[in-house]
C-alpha cells in the first residue's frame, strides 16, 4: 500500500506517472484529501523549492515536480471541493501594462501554486482595470505585480494606486521584477517585494500573516 | 543553405576590427576595415512614455547625444555609431519614435559640424508583435507601425536598420525553462527561420529604398534569455551554451535575405555569423555590465568590429551622465585594440588571444563563441542541407566542444551540469530525419494556446 511519504517522494522526483498511479490508491484507502495536500503535496513542493534555493536543482527539474503536483491536484481537487475545502489563499498575478516579460512572473506563480495557493495568472501587459476586474471576480487575498522595465515601473505604481483607490486597502500586494527594490515597493504602497521565486513564497506568507 | 562555405575559415583571421566585407558609411566611417569603433546604446530612466511626457523624454535624448558625442570628440575618436533601441510605445506610435530619431540625427550632424566627428545612427525598433497573444506575426497594427518606423527613420537619415525580432519566442520561453532542446530547435530553426525570412525581406526592401543598410538581427530574446537564466543558476550553463550555438542558425537568415552588418551588439552568436558571412559585427561584453551580466566580458571583444555597451540608463554618475561615461569606456577599449592591430597582425593576435584566454576557461558560453569554436560551429552550419539540419549540426558540434573541454579539464566539470550533455545528445538522436516529420511531431507537442501555426506556415502545408 502507498503512503503519503511515497506520494511526496514521487512529486519531489517529478514522477508524474507514479503520482497518477499512487493517488487513487491513497484516496481510496481513506486518506483525507486535506491530509494529502498538506502532508504530502505542499511539503514536497517546499522541499523542491528549498533544493532550488540551494542551487541543487535547476528550474526544469523544479517544473517537472510542479507538473507532477498538478497531476495529483487534478485528482484531488474534486475531493477537496466535495469536502468543502477551499485553498487557504487565492492570488491574482500578472505583468503590468506595457510589459511583456513573464518568465519570472511564471516562476512565482508556479511557486505559489506549489505552496497550495489558488493562483489566477492574468498573463502579461495587464492593465490596472484588468487587475481590478480580476480582483472583483476572484476576491483574492494576494495580488502579485511584475515589471521588468524601468519604463513600466510607473504602470506598476499606477496599478497599486488604482487597487488602493478602489477601496482594497487591506488586500496584500506583492511586487517584483529586476528593477524593483524593497524601497520602491514601500514607496508605491505595496506590502512586500521579493527578489526571486523561491523567496516569493516566504514573502507572500509574511504579508498574509501581517 | 545560401552560404555554403565560410568567409573566414581560419580562426586566426576571425579577429576584431577586420571583416572580409567591410561597410563604409556616408561620411566615410569604415566598419570592419581595420579599426574598431564604439557603438553607444542608451535608454531612459524610469519614466512613463506618453505623448505628454515627450518633452522630458526629448530632453533626455538631447542630453545623451550632445554630451556623449562631445566626450567622444574630446577623446579624439574619429567615428562612432549610436544605436537607438526604441522602447515599446515608440514603435507602437512611430511619431514618438521619430521625435527621438530626429533629435539623434540632429545631434549627430551637429557633432560633425562642430568636431568633425563621423557619427552615424542605427535604429532598432523593438518588435511589438507579441503584444497580441498568441502573437500575430504577419500583419496587424504592431507590424505596420514597426515597418512605418523603419521606413520613416531610414528616410530621415538613419543609416543602419536592425531589430531584435521575436519570431518563435512564444515557444522558446517555455522550452528554456523546461530545458527542452527539441522545442528550442523548433522555435529557432523552424519558426524563427520562417519569421526572419518574412521580416527581413521587408527590412532589406526599406533599406534599399532609402540607401540605408539592412544591418542585422539578434537572437537576444532566445540566446541571451538562456544566458541570463543560466547565470542565475536557473538552467544549466551547458544547455544555454548549446542554445547559443543553435541561435546562429536563426540569426543567419537576416544575412541570407541581404543584411550586410554590422550585426547587432547583443547577438553573442555574432562571431559564428562573422565566420560564415564575412560581415562586420558589433559585440558587447564587460562594458555592458550596466545592462546585464555576461560571462565573456573580454572574449566578446575578440571578434568585434564595433564595441558596444548594450544599454545604459540616462542617470547621473560622478563622471557625468551614464551614457557619456560609457562612451569613454568604449573609447578606451577600442583604443587598446586599435593600438594592438596598429603594431601588426602578431600584436593584434596576442591581444585577441588574451581576450579569449582570460574568459574561455571560466564559462561554457564564452568557450562556444571563441574564434576556434565559432569556426567549428560555423562550418557545421554551412555544410548542412537545411536550417533544421543546421540546428542539429550546430548543437552537436557545440556538445562535442563542451565535452572535450569538460573532460579535458579546460572547463569546470560539475556533474549536475555535465549530465545534460548526454541528455541533450539523446534528444538529438531522437530527432527525425526530415524537417517535415519534425514539424508534424512538434505541432502535436506544442501548446497551441501560446502559438498560432498559421502565423508561420501561412497557408502552406508547412514548408
Ligand atoms: C529575457 C528578457 C527579455 C525577453 C522576455 C521573455 C519573456 N517571456 O519574459 C524579451 C526578449 C522578450 C525581452 C524584451 C524586451 N526587453 Co528584456 N530582458 C530580458 C532579460 C535578459 C531577462 C529577464 C528574465 O527573464 N529574467 C529571469 C527571470 C527569472 O528573472 P526576473 O524576471 O527578474 O524574475 C524574478 C524576480 O525578479 C522575481 N519576480 C519577478 N516578478 C515578480 C513578481 C512578484 C509578485 C514577485 C514577488 C517576484 C517577482 O522573481 C522572479 C523569479 O526568480 C532582462 C535582463 C535583466 N537583467 O533582467 C532584459 C531587460 C529587462 N529587458 C530590457 C528591454 C529594454 C527590453 C525591450 C524593451 C527590448 C527591445 N527594445 O525590444 C523589450 C521589451 C518588451 C516589453 N514590452 O516588455 C531591459 C530593460 C531596460 C529598462 N529600461 O528597463 C533589460 C534590463 C535588458 C537590458 N539590460 O537592457 N526581454
XYZ file of C-alpha atoms and ligand atoms in Angstrom:
764
model
C 0.000 0.000 0.000
C 1.167 3.502 -0.787
C 1.839 6.112 1.853
C 1.832 9.877 1.889
C 5.603 9.622 2.001
C 5.569 7.709 -1.319
C 3.496 10.426 -2.890
C 5.775 13.116 -1.551
C 8.851 11.350 -2.912
C 7.237 10.829 -6.303
C 6.358 14.532 -6.557
C 9.832 15.612 -5.482
C 11.335 13.408 -8.161
C 8.843 14.608 -10.742
C 7.471 11.123 -11.414
C 4.183 12.045 -12.980
C 3.122 8.547 -13.939
C 3.885 7.268 -10.469
C 1.887 10.090 -8.933
C -1.005 9.288 -11.203
C -0.958 5.689 -10.007
C -0.462 6.432 -6.314
C -3.256 8.981 -5.988
C -6.334 6.738 -6.436
C -4.744 4.211 -4.144
C -4.271 6.821 -1.412
C -7.662 8.376 -1.810
C -9.431 5.004 -1.850
C -7.642 3.814 1.230
C -9.177 6.573 3.290
C -6.632 9.355 3.441
C -8.310 12.703 3.927
C -7.922 14.917 0.856
C -6.681 17.716 3.095
C -4.001 15.437 4.541
C -2.841 14.501 1.048
C -2.475 18.161 0.250
C -0.949 19.349 3.483
C 1.194 16.367 4.406
C 2.411 15.244 1.001
C 1.987 17.684 -1.853
C 2.792 21.018 -0.227
C 5.759 19.629 1.736
C 7.023 18.028 -1.491
C 7.000 21.341 -3.302
C 8.600 23.044 -0.381
C 11.458 20.528 -0.493
C 11.775 21.207 -4.208
C 11.771 24.973 -3.591
C 14.460 24.592 -0.942
C 16.631 22.479 -3.228
C 16.279 25.080 -5.909
C 17.187 27.843 -3.478
C 20.324 25.914 -2.531
C 21.206 25.520 -6.247
C 20.902 21.762 -6.040
C 18.438 21.586 -8.914
C 17.587 23.712 -11.944
C 14.235 25.165 -12.963
C 13.472 22.340 -15.446
C 13.678 19.839 -12.576
C 11.522 22.103 -10.440
C 8.916 22.325 -13.183
C 8.849 18.571 -13.614
C 7.940 18.349 -9.928
C 5.345 21.091 -10.375
C 3.742 19.113 -13.182
C 3.692 16.009 -11.013
C 1.935 18.032 -8.338
C -0.544 19.269 -10.931
C -1.291 15.666 -11.841
C -2.086 14.954 -8.203
C -4.171 18.102 -7.879
C -6.302 17.108 -10.844
C -7.391 14.029 -8.915
C -7.510 15.736 -5.576
C -9.492 18.828 -6.492
C -12.922 17.181 -6.920
C -12.479 15.581 -3.491
C -11.443 18.865 -1.915
C -14.437 20.605 -3.445
C -16.763 17.825 -2.278
C -15.359 18.122 1.227
C -15.888 21.877 1.111
C -12.187 22.550 1.437
C -11.016 25.656 -0.355
C -7.448 26.696 -0.885
C -6.338 28.759 2.084
C -5.411 31.692 -0.121
C -6.205 32.927 -3.585
C -3.730 35.032 -5.515
C -4.017 37.027 -8.718
C -0.769 37.673 -10.571
C 0.217 39.465 -13.753
C 2.830 41.568 -15.530
C 1.845 45.229 -15.644
C 0.667 47.137 -18.682
C 3.229 47.729 -21.407
C 5.481 44.939 -20.182
C 5.795 41.528 -21.821
C 8.386 39.917 -19.579
C 6.877 36.871 -17.953
C 9.473 34.214 -17.236
C 9.989 35.468 -13.686
C 6.301 36.017 -13.064
C 5.513 32.480 -14.262
C 8.029 31.045 -11.824
C 6.489 32.993 -8.973
C 3.043 31.688 -9.981
C 4.401 28.130 -10.011
C 5.898 28.509 -6.556
C 2.705 29.968 -5.153
C 0.716 27.080 -6.610
C 3.241 24.747 -5.056
C 2.519 26.157 -1.652
C -1.179 25.467 -2.063
C -2.476 28.842 -3.197
C -5.059 29.080 -5.899
C -3.344 31.262 -8.495
C -5.081 33.180 -11.254
C -2.497 34.246 -13.789
C -3.632 37.196 -15.886
C -0.628 36.993 -18.193
C 1.366 39.948 -19.490
C 0.543 43.559 -20.416
C -2.250 43.615 -17.833
C -3.950 46.977 -17.350
C -4.951 48.316 -13.951
C -8.578 47.849 -14.990
C -7.974 44.213 -15.790
C -6.415 43.720 -12.353
C -9.425 45.414 -10.756
C -11.858 43.241 -12.713
C -9.990 40.103 -11.654
C -9.969 41.252 -8.040
C -13.749 41.741 -8.151
C -14.241 38.371 -9.755
C -11.866 36.220 -7.702
C -11.723 38.085 -4.398
C -8.063 37.220 -3.884
C -6.102 37.594 -0.666
C -2.996 38.489 -2.565
C -2.099 40.310 -5.761
C 1.286 39.954 -7.446
C 2.584 42.536 -9.901
C 5.644 42.050 -12.036
C 7.566 44.707 -14.000
C 10.920 44.284 -15.723
C 11.258 47.600 -17.488
C 12.128 50.857 -15.809
C 9.616 52.381 -18.184
C 6.797 50.198 -16.851
C 7.577 50.874 -13.211
C 5.145 53.831 -13.381
C 2.449 51.406 -14.575
C 3.152 49.278 -11.503
C 2.784 52.306 -9.289
C -0.457 53.307 -11.029
C -1.835 49.789 -10.675
C -1.156 49.729 -6.938
C -2.803 53.148 -6.635
C -5.819 52.021 -8.657
C -6.252 48.960 -6.429
C -5.991 51.040 -3.280
C -8.292 53.745 -4.664
C -10.891 51.118 -5.480
C -11.122 50.516 -1.742
C -8.972 47.373 -1.478
C -6.880 48.818 1.288
C -6.313 45.522 3.105
C -5.580 43.433 0.047
C -1.956 42.328 0.130
C 0.070 43.386 -2.880
C 3.467 41.921 -3.658
C 5.715 43.278 -6.359
C 8.801 42.034 -8.126
C 10.983 42.183 -11.228
C 14.605 43.100 -11.884
C 14.355 46.904 -11.435
C 12.110 46.697 -8.352
C 13.529 47.145 -4.880
C 12.256 46.930 -1.338
C 12.220 50.674 -1.068
C 10.347 51.103 -4.343
C 7.765 48.599 -3.115
C 7.304 50.605 0.068
C 7.221 53.870 -1.835
C 4.343 52.806 -4.086
C 2.342 51.303 -1.245
C 2.891 47.586 -1.888
C 3.031 45.179 1.051
C 6.121 43.340 0.024
C 8.779 42.557 -2.511
C 10.871 39.551 -3.259
C 13.904 39.210 -5.407
C 13.260 35.687 -6.626
C 10.650 32.983 -6.974
C 11.874 30.894 -4.061
C 11.581 33.736 -1.578
C 8.279 34.865 -3.121
C 6.566 32.138 -1.072
C 8.010 33.421 2.195
C 7.230 36.995 1.214
C 3.631 36.054 0.438
C 3.178 34.156 3.697
C 4.723 37.014 5.625
C 2.475 39.615 4.002
C -0.614 37.468 4.509
C 0.184 36.894 8.161
C 0.665 40.611 8.786
C 21.587 26.924 -47.169
C 22.565 30.095 -49.004
C 26.043 30.239 -47.502
C 27.781 27.000 -48.372
C 31.289 27.969 -47.434
C 32.909 30.127 -44.801
C 34.091 33.671 -45.359
C 36.616 33.093 -42.582
C 37.735 29.511 -42.272
C 40.899 30.019 -40.289
C 40.238 31.052 -36.668
C 43.371 33.201 -36.795
C 41.555 35.509 -39.208
C 38.496 35.851 -37.003
C 39.622 38.956 -35.226
C 38.406 42.362 -34.055
C 38.259 45.254 -36.457
C 38.573 43.182 -39.602
C 35.801 41.704 -41.689
C 36.097 40.398 -45.247
C 33.151 42.618 -46.253
C 33.602 45.990 -44.550
C 30.941 48.693 -44.748
C 31.516 52.367 -45.474
C 29.079 54.937 -44.137
C 28.024 58.088 -45.961
C 30.634 60.057 -44.128
C 33.422 57.621 -44.621
C 33.455 55.569 -41.417
C 34.640 52.108 -42.432
C 33.296 49.321 -40.244
C 35.306 46.121 -40.316
C 38.080 47.778 -42.286
C 40.825 47.565 -39.685
C 39.580 49.819 -36.881
C 37.201 49.058 -34.017
C 34.787 51.882 -33.201
C 32.481 52.419 -30.240
C 28.762 51.799 -30.555
C 26.902 53.575 -27.803
C 23.498 52.431 -26.674
C 21.317 54.179 -24.090
C 17.868 54.167 -22.589
C 15.625 56.205 -20.336
C 15.493 56.159 -16.555
C 12.074 55.313 -15.101
C 9.641 57.490 -16.910
C 6.234 56.925 -18.381
C 6.314 57.105 -22.173
C 3.279 59.049 -23.287
C 2.650 61.947 -25.584
C 2.566 64.254 -22.572
C 5.948 63.129 -21.275
C 7.652 63.572 -24.662
C 9.195 66.943 -23.780
C 11.006 65.341 -20.839
C 11.956 62.340 -22.953
C 13.253 64.616 -25.688
C 15.430 66.397 -23.137
C 16.958 63.073 -22.106
C 17.868 62.064 -25.633
C 19.142 65.531 -26.481
C 21.368 65.440 -23.430
C 22.584 61.931 -24.244
C 23.590 62.666 -27.830
C 25.119 66.053 -27.062
C 27.175 65.008 -24.064
C 28.234 61.592 -25.305
C 29.409 62.876 -28.682
C 31.230 65.724 -27.020
C 33.074 63.203 -24.854
C 33.871 61.125 -27.933
C 35.292 64.189 -29.670
C 37.307 65.164 -26.604
C 38.860 61.727 -26.692
C 39.796 62.048 -30.369
C 37.575 59.288 -31.660
C 37.326 59.573 -35.415
C 33.941 57.859 -35.723
C 31.177 56.316 -33.610
C 27.884 54.547 -34.039
C 24.899 55.447 -31.885
C 22.161 52.916 -31.500
C 18.622 53.954 -30.782
C 16.767 50.931 -29.488
C 13.190 52.015 -29.099
C 11.011 51.352 -26.109
C 7.656 49.747 -26.934
C 5.428 52.868 -27.199
C 7.971 54.472 -29.525
C 7.451 51.689 -32.042
C 3.751 51.407 -31.437
C 3.361 55.105 -32.165
C 6.009 55.929 -34.772
C 5.521 59.664 -34.218
C 7.055 59.236 -30.773
C 9.929 57.150 -32.118
C 10.566 59.639 -34.908
C 10.796 62.502 -32.484
C 13.766 60.743 -30.909
C 15.281 59.746 -34.272
C 15.213 63.380 -35.351
C 16.862 64.511 -32.140
C 19.625 61.956 -32.524
C 20.224 62.679 -36.207
C 20.364 66.362 -35.443
C 22.860 65.775 -32.618
C 24.991 63.646 -34.936
C 25.007 66.347 -37.586
C 25.861 68.971 -35.032
C 28.832 66.919 -33.800
C 30.016 66.510 -37.360
C 29.927 70.249 -37.929
C 31.403 71.142 -34.593
C 34.091 68.490 -34.127
C 34.353 66.760 -37.476
C 33.186 63.593 -35.729
C 31.846 60.991 -38.128
C 28.952 59.620 -36.153
C 26.112 57.571 -37.560
C 22.850 56.066 -36.344
C 21.496 52.568 -36.059
C 17.787 52.391 -35.363
C 16.387 49.256 -33.776
C 12.621 49.372 -33.436
C 11.571 46.854 -30.863
C 9.387 44.062 -32.099
C 5.952 44.557 -30.540
C 4.196 41.811 -32.446
C 3.932 39.692 -29.334
C 1.737 42.265 -27.586
C -1.080 40.169 -29.018
C -1.212 36.699 -27.532
C -0.709 34.389 -29.323
C 1.496 36.713 -31.368
C 0.264 37.966 -34.735
C 3.378 37.948 -36.886
C 2.370 38.672 -40.458
C 0.010 41.597 -40.247
C -1.806 43.831 -37.852
C -1.100 47.202 -36.356
C 2.057 46.235 -34.483
C 3.781 45.031 -37.633
C 2.523 48.007 -39.618
C 3.724 50.526 -37.041
C 7.122 48.857 -36.825
C 7.622 48.891 -40.592
C 6.471 52.506 -40.664
C 9.113 53.448 -38.121
C 11.805 51.623 -40.107
C 10.734 53.455 -43.224
C 10.457 56.923 -41.749
C 13.635 56.531 -39.789
C 15.608 55.489 -42.879
C 14.027 58.281 -44.892
C 15.146 60.777 -42.256
C 18.751 59.676 -42.495
C 19.261 56.648 -40.241
C 21.938 54.584 -41.922
C 21.562 51.222 -40.244
C 18.404 49.224 -39.589
C 18.301 46.443 -37.047
C 15.828 44.555 -34.955
C 15.657 42.054 -32.150
C 12.949 40.009 -33.748
C 10.781 37.688 -31.708
C 9.542 35.035 -34.156
C 9.361 31.704 -32.335
C 9.878 33.193 -28.917
C 6.424 32.298 -27.685
C 7.530 28.669 -27.922
C 11.126 29.248 -26.899
C 10.451 30.809 -23.484
C 8.804 27.642 -22.203
C 11.368 25.498 -23.973
C 14.115 27.195 -21.972
C 12.614 26.891 -18.534
C 11.759 23.279 -19.295
C 15.220 22.515 -20.638
C 13.543 21.151 -23.760
C 16.030 21.035 -26.638
C 13.502 19.796 -29.201
C 11.259 22.766 -28.555
C 14.284 25.073 -28.703
C 15.090 23.643 -32.105
C 11.514 24.059 -33.287
C 11.346 27.663 -32.079
C 14.676 28.730 -33.563
C 15.201 26.662 -36.677
C 11.628 26.180 -37.839
C 9.522 29.080 -36.567
C 12.296 31.645 -36.144
C 13.770 30.962 -39.555
C 10.391 31.378 -41.247
C 9.623 34.595 -39.449
C 13.064 36.022 -40.158
C 12.607 35.375 -43.879
C 9.325 37.213 -43.805
C 10.586 40.150 -41.768
C 13.971 40.653 -43.388
C 12.535 40.807 -46.864
C 10.692 43.911 -45.675
C 13.657 45.431 -43.870
C 16.025 44.901 -46.783
C 13.487 46.485 -49.149
C 13.077 49.520 -46.885
C 16.841 49.906 -46.531
C 17.490 49.789 -50.251
C 14.672 52.238 -50.923
C 16.438 54.838 -48.784
C 20.060 53.972 -49.389
C 20.413 52.667 -45.848
C 21.986 49.415 -44.701
C 19.974 46.453 -43.505
C 22.335 45.661 -40.654
C 21.332 42.544 -38.771
C 19.212 40.814 -36.189
C 19.980 39.111 -32.906
C 18.642 36.126 -31.058
C 18.637 38.230 -27.909
C 15.229 37.035 -26.751
C 16.488 33.475 -27.140
C 20.208 33.159 -26.547
C 20.503 35.977 -24.034
C 17.419 34.910 -22.158
C 19.067 31.495 -21.864
C 22.366 33.070 -20.852
C 20.767 35.211 -18.151
C 18.754 32.264 -16.839
C 21.935 30.195 -16.717
C 23.877 32.896 -14.918
C 21.101 32.943 -12.366
C 21.512 29.174 -11.987
C 18.026 28.548 -13.293
C 19.028 26.412 -16.228
C 22.323 24.610 -16.841
C 25.073 26.672 -18.427
C 25.903 23.843 -20.776
C 22.328 23.847 -22.014
C 22.374 27.634 -22.529
C 25.655 27.325 -24.416
C 24.207 24.785 -26.810
C 21.195 27.061 -27.285
C 23.632 29.826 -28.220
C 25.138 27.722 -30.970
C 21.690 26.983 -32.388
C 20.686 30.668 -32.349
C 23.299 31.311 -35.042
C 21.110 29.397 -37.499
C 18.208 31.726 -36.835
C 20.176 34.987 -36.912
C 21.927 33.900 -40.118
C 18.672 34.263 -42.037
C 18.923 38.081 -41.952
C 22.179 37.857 -43.928
C 20.690 35.283 -46.266
C 17.998 37.851 -47.018
C 20.507 40.591 -47.746
C 21.575 42.113 -44.442
C 25.186 43.279 -44.565
C 26.026 44.036 -40.934
C 27.153 45.270 -38.578
C 25.275 42.580 -36.661
C 23.506 43.744 -33.507
C 25.596 44.077 -30.379
C 23.618 41.715 -28.157
C 23.896 38.840 -30.626
C 26.594 36.853 -28.871
C 26.261 34.380 -31.733
C 27.821 37.037 -33.987
C 31.334 35.519 -34.145
C 29.794 32.431 -35.758
C 27.938 34.674 -38.214
C 31.076 36.656 -38.969
C 32.863 33.448 -39.887
C 30.033 32.437 -42.196
C 29.155 35.763 -43.830
C 32.267 37.888 -43.518
C 30.058 40.793 -42.440
C 31.252 43.080 -39.645
C 29.714 42.581 -36.216
C 29.003 44.671 -33.189
C 29.688 42.991 -29.864
C 29.240 43.850 -26.214
C 30.959 42.493 -23.132
C 32.423 43.976 -19.976
C 31.180 47.419 -20.973
C 27.639 46.036 -20.970
C 27.779 45.142 -17.291
C 25.453 48.125 -16.815
C 22.789 46.127 -18.643
C 23.291 42.501 -17.706
C 25.838 40.001 -16.538
C 27.650 38.141 -19.272
C 30.327 35.541 -18.769
C 32.509 36.723 -21.643
C 33.281 40.361 -20.978
C 36.706 40.156 -22.598
C 36.193 37.353 -25.052
C 33.303 39.108 -26.767
C 35.726 41.810 -27.895
C 37.959 39.315 -29.675
C 35.900 39.436 -32.863
C 34.182 42.846 -32.526
C 34.105 45.418 -35.298
C 32.009 47.767 -33.197
C 32.260 47.629 -29.410
C 29.063 48.349 -27.508
C 27.665 48.814 -24.022
C 24.238 47.252 -24.812
C 22.198 49.815 -22.884
C 22.548 52.226 -20.030
C 20.016 54.490 -18.427
C 20.488 58.217 -18.629
C 21.254 58.706 -14.956
C 23.874 60.771 -13.231
C 27.160 59.195 -12.195
C 30.100 61.004 -10.675
C 31.869 61.184 -14.027
C 28.882 62.602 -15.854
C 25.683 61.147 -17.223
C 25.945 57.383 -17.593
C 25.898 57.234 -21.424
C 28.751 59.747 -21.520
C 30.771 57.675 -19.047
C 30.127 54.560 -21.076
C 31.220 56.306 -24.229
C 34.507 56.989 -22.502
C 34.943 53.352 -21.503
C 34.173 52.147 -25.011
C 36.655 54.602 -26.441
C 39.479 53.283 -24.259
C 38.715 49.658 -25.072
C 38.734 50.492 -28.772
C 41.993 52.440 -28.472
C 43.703 49.432 -26.978
C 42.520 47.083 -29.700
C 43.388 49.547 -32.445
C 46.788 50.149 -30.930
C 47.494 46.409 -30.929
C 46.435 45.965 -34.529
C 48.426 49.068 -35.460
C 51.532 47.106 -34.500
C 50.702 44.353 -36.937
C 48.917 41.033 -37.025
C 51.083 39.388 -34.425
C 50.354 42.018 -31.773
C 46.704 42.063 -32.741
C 46.562 38.314 -32.246
C 48.375 38.465 -28.943
C 45.736 40.791 -27.559
C 42.938 38.783 -29.143
C 44.255 35.598 -27.620
C 44.462 37.198 -24.200
C 40.882 38.382 -24.533
C 39.877 34.838 -25.388
C 42.029 33.042 -22.885
C 41.001 35.200 -19.951
C 37.368 34.097 -20.286
C 37.176 30.803 -22.171
C 38.118 28.616 -19.221
C 35.538 30.162 -16.925
C 32.311 29.589 -18.716
C 30.998 27.319 -21.467
C 29.071 30.164 -23.118
C 32.346 32.032 -23.552
C 34.098 28.979 -24.936
C 31.334 28.474 -27.504
C 31.902 31.859 -29.136
C 35.689 31.778 -29.044
C 37.196 32.106 -32.532
C 38.105 28.406 -32.689
C 34.698 27.169 -31.588
C 32.891 29.725 -33.739
C 34.618 28.488 -36.863
C 33.848 24.858 -35.999
C 30.180 25.622 -35.414
C 30.015 27.829 -38.499
C 31.445 25.007 -40.580
C 28.838 22.558 -39.359
C 26.118 25.052 -40.295
C 27.250 25.747 -43.857
C 27.690 22.042 -44.528
C 24.050 21.317 -43.662
C 21.268 20.865 -46.150
C 18.602 22.900 -44.353
C 18.182 25.153 -41.368
C 16.682 22.283 -39.456
C 19.722 20.135 -40.112
C 21.986 23.098 -39.431
C 20.407 23.489 -35.994
C 21.080 19.867 -35.172
C 24.616 20.101 -36.541
C 25.379 23.276 -34.576
C 24.073 21.663 -31.397
C 26.129 18.521 -31.954
C 29.290 20.488 -32.607
C 28.690 22.573 -29.505
C 28.162 19.449 -27.419
C 31.393 17.962 -28.770
C 33.312 21.153 -27.951
C 31.849 21.264 -24.447
C 32.522 17.600 -23.841
C 36.140 17.958 -24.908
C 36.514 20.941 -22.620
C 34.852 19.482 -19.539
C 36.583 16.144 -19.923
C 39.913 17.735 -20.777
C 39.845 19.991 -17.737
C 39.520 23.193 -19.767
C 36.165 23.945 -18.162
C 34.970 23.196 -14.658
C 33.078 19.913 -14.624
C 30.059 19.791 -12.330
C 28.117 16.531 -12.649
C 24.834 18.392 -12.264
C 25.807 20.218 -15.430
C 27.665 17.568 -17.401
C 24.779 15.082 -17.194
C 22.974 17.497 -19.513
C 25.422 16.819 -22.328
C 24.223 13.233 -22.546
C 20.616 14.287 -22.091
C 20.890 16.731 -24.995
C 22.697 14.227 -27.180
C 19.949 11.681 -26.550
C 17.360 14.239 -27.577
C 19.239 14.979 -30.789
C 19.478 11.272 -31.558
C 15.702 11.101 -31.389
C 15.170 13.936 -33.850
C 13.540 12.741 -37.083
C 15.413 12.716 -40.379
C 13.321 15.312 -42.112
C 12.026 18.698 -41.111
C 8.505 17.787 -42.227
C 8.369 14.884 -39.817
C 9.732 17.116 -37.088
C 7.098 19.776 -37.737
C 4.327 17.185 -37.618
C 5.608 15.912 -34.285
C 6.033 19.368 -32.807
C 2.647 20.643 -33.872
C 1.263 17.864 -31.688
C 3.525 18.707 -28.749
C 3.499 22.488 -28.587
C 0.967 24.401 -26.525
C -1.397 25.812 -29.146
C -2.804 28.401 -26.778
C 0.517 30.218 -26.912
C 1.309 29.854 -30.556
C -0.568 30.055 -33.834
C 0.963 27.927 -36.617
C -0.819 29.965 -39.288
C 1.436 32.892 -38.463
C 4.410 30.831 -39.578
C 3.240 28.378 -42.171
C 0.924 30.849 -43.798
C -1.476 28.777 -45.797
C 1.173 26.291 -46.856
C 1.003 22.775 -45.506
C 4.148 23.695 -43.571
C 7.150 24.485 -45.631
C 14.513 37.750 -21.109
C 14.418 39.224 -21.360
C 13.574 39.664 -22.368
C 12.715 38.726 -23.147
C 11.457 38.408 -22.321
C 10.979 36.992 -22.470
C 9.838 36.750 -21.540
N 8.909 35.962 -21.979
O 9.782 37.216 -20.439
C 12.384 39.617 -24.389
C 13.415 39.343 -25.452
C 11.009 39.464 -24.988
C 12.614 40.996 -23.873
C 12.072 42.110 -24.474
C 12.395 43.375 -24.103
N 13.289 43.720 -23.158
Co 14.059 42.489 -21.906
N 15.090 41.426 -20.790
C 15.162 40.136 -20.597
C 16.265 39.822 -19.549
C 17.520 39.432 -20.323
C 15.974 38.745 -18.536
C 14.625 38.816 -17.849
C 14.323 37.465 -17.241
O 13.546 36.689 -17.765
N 14.997 37.136 -16.163
C 14.880 35.855 -15.493
C 13.741 35.868 -14.502
C 13.599 34.535 -13.836
O 14.031 36.849 -13.555
P 13.074 38.061 -13.246
O 12.251 38.371 -14.429
O 13.850 39.145 -12.631
O 12.077 37.469 -12.163
C 12.474 37.072 -10.869
C 12.413 38.175 -9.831
O 12.551 39.479 -10.362
C 11.157 37.956 -9.096
N 9.905 38.488 -9.645
C 9.573 38.820 -10.912
N 8.305 39.189 -10.966
C 7.791 39.099 -9.729
C 6.521 39.370 -9.241
C 6.266 39.185 -7.897
C 4.911 39.448 -7.387
C 7.307 38.754 -7.038
C 7.030 38.580 -5.631
C 8.571 38.482 -7.528
C 8.817 38.646 -8.874
O 11.048 36.550 -9.111
C 11.423 36.088 -10.419
C 11.865 34.669 -10.353
O 13.026 34.460 -9.629
C 16.395 41.207 -18.861
C 17.743 41.468 -18.213
C 17.657 41.542 -16.730
N 18.720 42.000 -16.160
O 16.657 41.231 -16.116
C 16.071 42.158 -20.014
C 15.555 43.563 -19.751
C 14.581 43.564 -18.613
N 14.861 43.907 -20.999
C 15.053 45.129 -21.368
C 14.495 45.729 -22.524
C 14.891 47.146 -22.836
C 13.602 45.030 -23.317
C 12.907 45.592 -24.575
C 12.315 46.980 -24.487
C 13.964 45.467 -25.694
C 13.580 45.987 -27.021
N 13.998 47.188 -27.344
O 12.954 45.266 -27.738
C 11.804 44.557 -24.817
C 10.512 44.976 -24.106
C 9.344 44.109 -24.384
C 8.230 44.523 -23.469
N 7.304 45.349 -23.924
O 8.205 44.144 -22.340
C 15.961 45.864 -20.422
C 15.218 46.858 -19.545
C 15.896 48.213 -19.524
C 14.974 49.204 -18.953
N 14.998 50.418 -19.480
O 14.252 48.921 -18.070
C 16.649 44.686 -19.658
C 17.052 45.017 -18.223
C 17.869 44.321 -20.508
C 18.859 45.438 -20.605
N 19.758 45.485 -19.716
O 18.802 46.236 -21.496
N 13.412 40.961 -22.782
